[in-house]
Amino acid sequence: MELIVLWDIDHTLIENAGVSKEIYAAAFSALVGDPPTGPARTEGRTDRLIMRELFVRHGLSEPDWAVVEAALARAGEERLEVLGERGTVLPGVRETLKAASAQDGWISSVLTGNIAANARVKLSAFHLDPLLDLPVGAYGADAEQRPDLVGVARERAQHLRGVPDDVPVVLVGDTPRDVEAALATGSGIVAIASGVHSPEELAAAGADVVLPDLSDTAQLLRILESFAAR
Protein backbone atom coordinates (compact mmCIF):
# COMPACT_ATOMS: atom_id res chain seq x y z
CA MET A 1 0.00 0.00 0.00
CA GLU A 2 1.40 3.39 -1.04
CA LEU A 3 1.06 6.54 1.01
CA ILE A 4 2.52 10.06 1.22
CA VAL A 5 2.84 11.20 4.84
CA LEU A 6 3.63 14.89 5.34
CA TRP A 7 4.67 16.00 8.82
CA ASP A 8 4.51 19.50 10.24
CA ILE A 9 7.67 20.41 12.18
CA ASP A 10 7.11 22.97 14.95
CA HIS A 11 5.10 21.61 17.89
CA THR A 12 4.46 18.38 15.97
CA LEU A 13 7.97 16.95 15.70
CA ILE A 14 9.92 19.41 17.84
CA GLU A 15 9.42 22.07 20.48
CA ASN A 16 11.47 25.08 19.36
CA ALA A 17 11.40 26.87 22.75
CA GLY A 18 10.77 30.28 21.20
CA VAL A 19 13.65 30.08 18.73
CA SER A 20 11.28 30.37 15.76
CA LYS A 21 10.02 33.77 16.87
CA GLU A 22 13.60 34.85 17.50
CA ILE A 23 14.41 33.94 13.89
CA TYR A 24 11.57 36.11 12.57
CA ALA A 25 12.58 39.01 14.82
CA ALA A 26 16.23 38.74 13.80
CA ALA A 27 15.37 38.65 10.10
CA PHE A 28 13.08 41.67 10.49
CA SER A 29 15.76 43.57 12.41
CA ALA A 30 18.39 42.78 9.79
CA LEU A 31 16.17 44.16 7.05
CA VAL A 32 14.70 47.16 8.86
CA GLY A 33 17.39 48.17 11.32
CA ASP A 34 15.12 47.99 14.35
CA PRO A 35 13.50 45.07 16.18
CA PRO A 36 9.78 44.44 15.80
CA THR A 37 7.49 45.92 18.44
CA GLY A 38 6.03 42.49 19.19
CA PRO A 39 6.54 38.82 18.32
CA ALA A 40 5.62 37.35 14.97
CA ARG A 41 2.19 35.75 14.70
CA THR A 42 2.69 32.20 13.51
CA GLU A 43 -0.20 29.76 14.20
CA GLY A 44 0.52 27.52 11.23
CA ARG A 45 1.05 30.30 8.69
CA THR A 46 3.74 30.13 6.04
CA ASP A 47 6.90 32.21 6.41
CA ARG A 48 5.75 34.40 3.54
CA LEU A 49 2.61 35.40 5.42
CA ILE A 50 4.32 35.66 8.80
CA MET A 51 6.92 38.11 7.54
CA ARG A 52 4.39 40.07 5.47
CA GLU A 53 2.25 40.58 8.57
CA LEU A 54 5.28 41.93 10.45
CA PHE A 55 5.96 44.52 7.77
CA VAL A 56 2.29 45.50 7.49
CA ARG A 57 1.99 45.79 11.27
CA HIS A 58 4.86 48.28 11.28
CA GLY A 59 3.55 50.25 8.31
CA LEU A 60 6.46 49.21 6.09
CA SER A 61 6.65 48.08 2.49
CA GLU A 62 7.47 44.41 2.09
CA PRO A 63 10.90 43.83 0.52
CA ASP A 64 11.34 41.42 -2.36
CA TRP A 65 10.74 37.89 -1.14
CA ALA A 66 14.22 36.72 -2.14
CA VAL A 67 15.70 39.29 0.24
CA VAL A 68 13.37 38.26 3.06
CA GLU A 69 14.06 34.57 2.53
CA ALA A 70 17.82 35.16 2.63
CA ALA A 71 17.48 37.06 5.91
CA LEU A 72 15.40 34.25 7.39
CA ALA A 73 17.95 31.66 6.30
CA ARG A 74 20.82 33.60 7.88
CA ALA A 75 18.90 34.04 11.12
CA GLY A 76 18.02 30.36 11.22
CA GLU A 77 21.55 29.15 10.58
CA GLU A 78 22.85 31.43 13.34
CA ARG A 79 20.48 29.75 15.81
CA LEU A 80 21.19 26.11 15.00
CA GLU A 81 23.25 25.55 18.13
CA VAL A 82 20.91 27.36 20.52
CA LEU A 83 17.94 25.47 19.11
CA GLY A 84 19.66 22.18 19.88
CA GLU A 85 20.37 23.38 23.41
CA ARG A 86 16.97 24.84 24.28
CA GLY A 87 14.59 22.86 22.09
CA THR A 88 13.50 19.24 22.33
CA VAL A 89 12.22 16.41 20.18
CA LEU A 90 8.63 15.66 21.16
CA PRO A 91 7.64 12.26 22.63
CA GLY A 92 7.77 9.31 20.25
CA VAL A 93 8.87 11.36 17.25
CA ARG A 94 12.15 9.62 16.53
CA GLU A 95 10.63 6.15 16.78
CA THR A 96 7.62 7.14 14.69
CA LEU A 97 9.70 8.68 11.91
CA LYS A 98 11.95 5.62 11.82
CA ALA A 99 8.92 3.34 11.54
CA ALA A 100 7.28 5.43 8.79
CA SER A 101 10.49 5.61 6.77
CA ALA A 102 10.77 1.81 6.88
CA GLN A 103 7.29 1.20 5.40
CA ASP A 104 7.42 -0.22 1.90
CA GLY A 105 5.81 2.12 -0.62
CA TRP A 106 5.53 5.08 1.74
CA ILE A 107 6.98 8.55 1.21
CA SER A 108 7.59 10.30 4.54
CA SER A 109 8.40 14.00 4.21
CA VAL A 110 7.35 17.40 5.57
CA LEU A 111 4.76 20.04 4.90
CA THR A 112 5.78 23.12 6.82
CA GLY A 113 5.42 26.87 6.83
CA ASN A 114 9.17 27.16 7.36
CA ILE A 115 11.41 27.95 4.41
CA ALA A 116 13.41 24.89 3.37
CA ALA A 117 16.68 26.16 4.86
CA ASN A 118 15.16 26.63 8.30
CA ALA A 119 13.22 23.37 8.13
CA ARG A 120 16.58 21.65 7.67
CA VAL A 121 18.07 23.64 10.55
CA LYS A 122 15.28 22.60 12.89
CA LEU A 123 15.41 18.94 11.90
CA SER A 124 19.19 18.68 11.82
CA ALA A 125 19.48 20.26 15.27
CA PHE A 126 17.96 17.01 16.57
CA HIS A 127 19.33 14.66 13.87
CA LEU A 128 15.86 14.00 12.45
CA ASP A 129 16.69 14.97 8.87
CA PRO A 130 17.98 11.52 7.80
CA LEU A 131 14.59 10.06 8.73
CA LEU A 132 12.69 12.17 6.19
CA ASP A 133 12.67 12.47 2.40
CA LEU A 134 13.18 16.23 2.46
CA PRO A 135 13.49 16.87 -1.32
CA VAL A 136 9.85 15.79 -1.65
CA GLY A 137 8.65 18.18 1.04
CA ALA A 138 6.77 21.45 0.68
CA TYR A 139 8.02 24.59 2.39
CA GLY A 140 7.06 28.13 3.29
CA ALA A 141 8.65 29.66 0.20
CA ASP A 142 6.70 27.38 -2.13
CA ALA A 143 3.30 29.01 -1.60
CA GLU A 144 1.62 31.59 0.60
CA GLN A 145 -1.32 29.46 1.71
CA ARG A 146 -0.86 26.11 3.41
CA PRO A 147 -3.36 24.13 1.28
CA ASP A 148 -1.33 25.00 -1.83
CA LEU A 149 1.69 23.23 -0.32
CA VAL A 150 -0.06 19.87 -0.59
CA GLY A 151 -0.01 20.04 -4.38
CA VAL A 152 3.64 21.06 -4.32
CA ALA A 153 4.58 17.97 -2.29
CA ARG A 154 2.46 15.68 -4.45
CA GLU A 155 4.08 16.98 -7.64
CA ARG A 156 7.55 16.50 -6.16
CA ALA A 157 6.70 12.96 -5.11
CA GLN A 158 5.58 12.20 -8.66
CA HIS A 159 8.58 13.86 -10.30
CA LEU A 160 11.33 12.76 -7.92
CA ARG A 161 10.06 9.37 -6.73
CA GLY A 162 7.67 8.24 -9.48
CA VAL A 163 4.69 8.13 -7.13
CA PRO A 164 1.36 7.80 -9.00
CA ASP A 165 -0.95 10.80 -8.78
CA ASP A 166 -3.69 8.84 -7.01
CA VAL A 167 -1.61 7.83 -3.98
CA PRO A 168 -3.31 9.04 -0.75
CA VAL A 169 -1.77 11.94 1.17
CA VAL A 170 -1.99 12.32 4.95
CA LEU A 171 -0.98 15.44 6.85
CA VAL A 172 0.18 15.21 10.47
CA GLY A 173 0.10 18.54 12.29
CA ASP A 174 -0.89 20.44 15.40
CA THR A 175 -2.91 23.43 14.19
CA PRO A 176 -6.35 24.05 12.69
CA ARG A 177 -4.53 25.25 9.56
CA ASP A 178 -3.09 21.75 9.11
CA VAL A 179 -6.62 20.39 9.35
CA GLU A 180 -7.97 22.97 6.93
CA ALA A 181 -5.19 22.23 4.42
CA ALA A 182 -6.04 18.54 4.51
CA LEU A 183 -9.79 19.08 4.13
CA ALA A 184 -9.31 21.59 1.30
CA THR A 185 -7.19 19.14 -0.70
CA GLY A 186 -8.96 15.85 0.00
CA SER A 187 -6.06 14.64 2.12
CA GLY A 188 -6.20 12.66 5.32
CA ILE A 189 -5.40 14.38 8.59
CA VAL A 190 -3.98 13.19 11.89
CA ALA A 191 -4.14 16.14 14.27
CA ILE A 192 -1.69 16.17 17.16
CA ALA A 193 -2.56 18.17 20.29
CA SER A 194 1.08 18.75 21.22
CA GLY A 195 1.03 22.48 20.44
CA VAL A 196 -1.16 25.30 21.74
CA HIS A 197 -4.41 23.94 20.30
CA SER A 198 -6.56 21.59 22.35
CA PRO A 199 -8.04 18.33 21.09
CA GLU A 200 -11.43 20.05 21.10
CA GLU A 201 -10.18 22.87 18.87
CA LEU A 202 -8.64 20.44 16.41
CA ALA A 203 -11.79 18.33 16.30
CA ALA A 204 -13.90 21.46 15.79
CA ALA A 205 -11.70 22.35 12.82
CA GLY A 206 -12.71 19.05 11.23
CA ALA A 207 -10.13 16.48 12.33
CA ASP A 208 -11.64 13.02 12.80
CA VAL A 209 -8.41 11.69 14.32
CA VAL A 210 -6.81 13.64 17.17
CA LEU A 211 -3.92 12.26 19.21
CA PRO A 212 -2.25 13.82 22.27
CA ASP A 213 1.23 13.30 20.79
CA LEU A 214 3.24 10.82 18.71
CA SER A 215 4.30 8.60 21.59
CA ASP A 216 2.22 5.56 20.53
CA THR A 217 4.03 4.54 17.35
CA ALA A 218 2.01 1.36 16.82
CA GLN A 219 -1.29 3.23 17.08
CA LEU A 220 -0.20 5.91 14.64
CA LEU A 221 1.02 3.35 12.11
CA ARG A 222 -2.35 1.59 12.27
CA ILE A 223 -4.07 4.92 11.61
CA LEU A 224 -1.80 5.74 8.69
CA GLU A 225 -2.24 2.25 7.25
CA SER A 226 -5.98 2.80 7.31
CA PHE A 227 -5.53 5.87 5.08
CA ALA A 228 -3.24 3.93 2.75
CA ALA A 229 -5.89 1.22 2.38
CA ARG A 230 -8.64 3.61 1.29
XYZ file of C-alpha atoms in Angstrom:
230
model
C 0.000 0.000 0.000
C 1.395 3.388 -1.038
C 1.061 6.543 1.013
C 2.516 10.055 1.220
C 2.843 11.203 4.840
C 3.629 14.887 5.342
C 4.669 16.003 8.820
C 4.506 19.497 10.245
C 7.666 20.406 12.184
C 7.114 22.971 14.952
C 5.105 21.610 17.887
C 4.460 18.383 15.970
C 7.974 16.947 15.697
C 9.915 19.408 17.844
C 9.424 22.073 20.485
C 11.473 25.077 19.359
C 11.403 26.875 22.745
C 10.771 30.276 21.202
C 13.654 30.079 18.730
C 11.277 30.370 15.756
C 10.025 33.772 16.868
C 13.604 34.849 17.503
C 14.413 33.944 13.893
C 11.574 36.114 12.567
C 12.583 39.005 14.825
C 16.227 38.743 13.802
C 15.374 38.649 10.100
C 13.084 41.666 10.491
C 15.764 43.572 12.410
C 18.393 42.782 9.787
C 16.166 44.164 7.047
C 14.699 47.160 8.864
C 17.394 48.174 11.318
C 15.119 47.986 14.354
C 13.502 45.067 16.179
C 9.779 44.441 15.797
C 7.487 45.918 18.438
C 6.030 42.491 19.188
C 6.537 38.816 18.323
C 5.617 37.350 14.968
C 2.191 35.748 14.703
C 2.689 32.199 13.511
C -0.204 29.764 14.197
C 0.519 27.518 11.231
C 1.050 30.302 8.694
C 3.743 30.134 6.035
C 6.900 32.213 6.412
C 5.755 34.396 3.537
C 2.606 35.402 5.417
C 4.325 35.662 8.797
C 6.917 38.105 7.537
C 4.392 40.067 5.469
C 2.254 40.578 8.566
C 5.276 41.928 10.447
C 5.960 44.517 7.772
C 2.286 45.499 7.491
C 1.985 45.794 11.273
C 4.864 48.278 11.282
C 3.553 50.246 8.309
C 6.456 49.206 6.091
C 6.647 48.079 2.494
C 7.467 44.410 2.094
C 10.904 43.830 0.516
C 11.340 41.417 -2.361
C 10.737 37.893 -1.140
C 14.223 36.715 -2.141
C 15.699 39.294 0.235
C 13.372 38.256 3.058
C 14.063 34.565 2.531
C 17.824 35.156 2.627
C 17.476 37.057 5.909
C 15.397 34.250 7.385
C 17.949 31.657 6.299
C 20.816 33.602 7.881
C 18.896 34.044 11.119
C 18.020 30.357 11.219
C 21.553 29.153 10.585
C 22.847 31.429 13.338
C 20.476 29.747 15.812
C 21.194 26.108 14.995
C 23.252 25.553 18.134
C 20.908 27.356 20.520
C 17.936 25.470 19.109
C 19.664 22.183 19.884
C 20.373 23.383 23.413
C 16.973 24.844 24.278
C 14.588 22.858 22.093
C 13.497 19.236 22.328
C 12.219 16.405 20.180
C 8.633 15.659 21.156
C 7.644 12.264 22.633
C 7.773 9.314 20.250
C 8.872 11.357 17.254
C 12.149 9.621 16.534
C 10.626 6.148 16.780
C 7.618 7.142 14.686
C 9.700 8.681 11.912
C 11.948 5.621 11.817
C 8.919 3.340 11.537
C 7.280 5.427 8.794
C 10.494 5.612 6.772
C 10.766 1.814 6.878
C 7.293 1.200 5.402
C 7.417 -0.222 1.896
C 5.805 2.116 -0.624
C 5.534 5.082 1.745
C 6.978 8.546 1.212
C 7.587 10.295 4.537
C 8.396 13.996 4.215
C 7.351 17.398 5.570
C 4.756 20.036 4.896
C 5.777 23.125 6.822
C 5.420 26.873 6.831
C 9.173 27.158 7.361
C 11.413 27.950 4.414
C 13.412 24.887 3.369
C 16.684 26.160 4.859
C 15.155 26.635 8.295
C 13.225 23.372 8.129
C 16.579 21.654 7.666
C 18.074 23.639 10.552
C 15.279 22.601 12.885
C 15.412 18.941 11.897
C 19.195 18.683 11.817
C 19.480 20.257 15.269
C 17.963 17.011 16.565
C 19.329 14.661 13.866
C 15.860 14.001 12.452
C 16.695 14.974 8.869
C 17.983 11.516 7.800
C 14.591 10.060 8.734
C 12.688 12.167 6.193
C 12.672 12.467 2.396
C 13.181 16.226 2.457
C 13.493 16.875 -1.318
C 9.854 15.787 -1.652
C 8.649 18.183 1.042
C 6.767 21.452 0.680
C 8.016 24.594 2.389
C 7.056 28.130 3.285
C 8.653 29.662 0.196
C 6.700 27.382 -2.131
C 3.296 29.011 -1.601
C 1.617 31.591 0.599
C -1.319 29.459 1.709
C -0.856 26.113 3.413
C -3.359 24.133 1.283
C -1.326 24.995 -1.834
C 1.692 23.234 -0.317
C -0.057 19.871 -0.593
C -0.014 20.037 -4.383
C 3.642 21.055 -4.317
C 4.582 17.975 -2.287
C 2.459 15.682 -4.450
C 4.084 16.978 -7.639
C 7.547 16.504 -6.161
C 6.698 12.958 -5.113
C 5.585 12.202 -8.656
C 8.581 13.856 -10.301
C 11.330 12.756 -7.922
C 10.056 9.373 -6.733
C 7.675 8.243 -9.476
C 4.695 8.133 -7.129
C 1.359 7.801 -8.999
C -0.951 10.799 -8.784
C -3.691 8.836 -7.010
C -1.611 7.826 -3.975
C -3.307 9.036 -0.755
C -1.773 11.942 1.167
C -1.986 12.324 4.946
C -0.979 15.441 6.854
C 0.177 15.208 10.469
C 0.095 18.537 12.291
C -0.887 20.445 15.400
C -2.914 23.432 14.191
C -6.346 24.049 12.686
C -4.529 25.250 9.563
C -3.093 21.754 9.110
C -6.625 20.390 9.355
C -7.973 22.972 6.928
C -5.193 22.227 4.416
C -6.041 18.540 4.513
C -9.787 19.081 4.135
C -9.313 21.589 1.298
C -7.194 19.140 -0.697
C -8.959 15.853 0.001
C -6.061 14.635 2.120
C -6.198 12.662 5.320
C -5.395 14.385 8.590
C -3.983 13.191 11.887
C -4.141 16.138 14.275
C -1.687 16.174 17.162
C -2.557 18.170 20.289
C 1.081 18.751 21.216
C 1.027 22.478 20.441
C -1.163 25.296 21.735
C -4.410 23.935 20.296
C -6.561 21.595 22.345
C -8.038 18.333 21.089
C -11.433 20.050 21.095
C -10.181 22.875 18.868
C -8.644 20.442 16.411
C -11.789 18.331 16.305
C -13.903 21.456 15.794
C -11.696 22.355 12.821
C -12.709 19.045 11.232
C -10.133 16.476 12.331
C -11.643 13.019 12.803
C -8.410 11.690 14.317
C -6.809 13.642 17.166
C -3.920 12.260 19.214
C -2.253 13.824 22.266
C 1.231 13.295 20.790
C 3.244 10.819 18.709
C 4.301 8.603 21.587
C 2.224 5.563 20.527
C 4.028 4.542 17.348
C 2.006 1.359 16.820
C -1.288 3.227 17.078
C -0.199 5.911 14.644
C 1.021 3.346 12.110
C -2.350 1.590 12.269
C -4.072 4.921 11.607
C -1.796 5.737 8.686
C -2.237 2.248 7.246
C -5.983 2.798 7.311
C -5.533 5.875 5.080
C -3.243 3.927 2.748
C -5.893 1.217 2.383
C -8.643 3.611 1.286
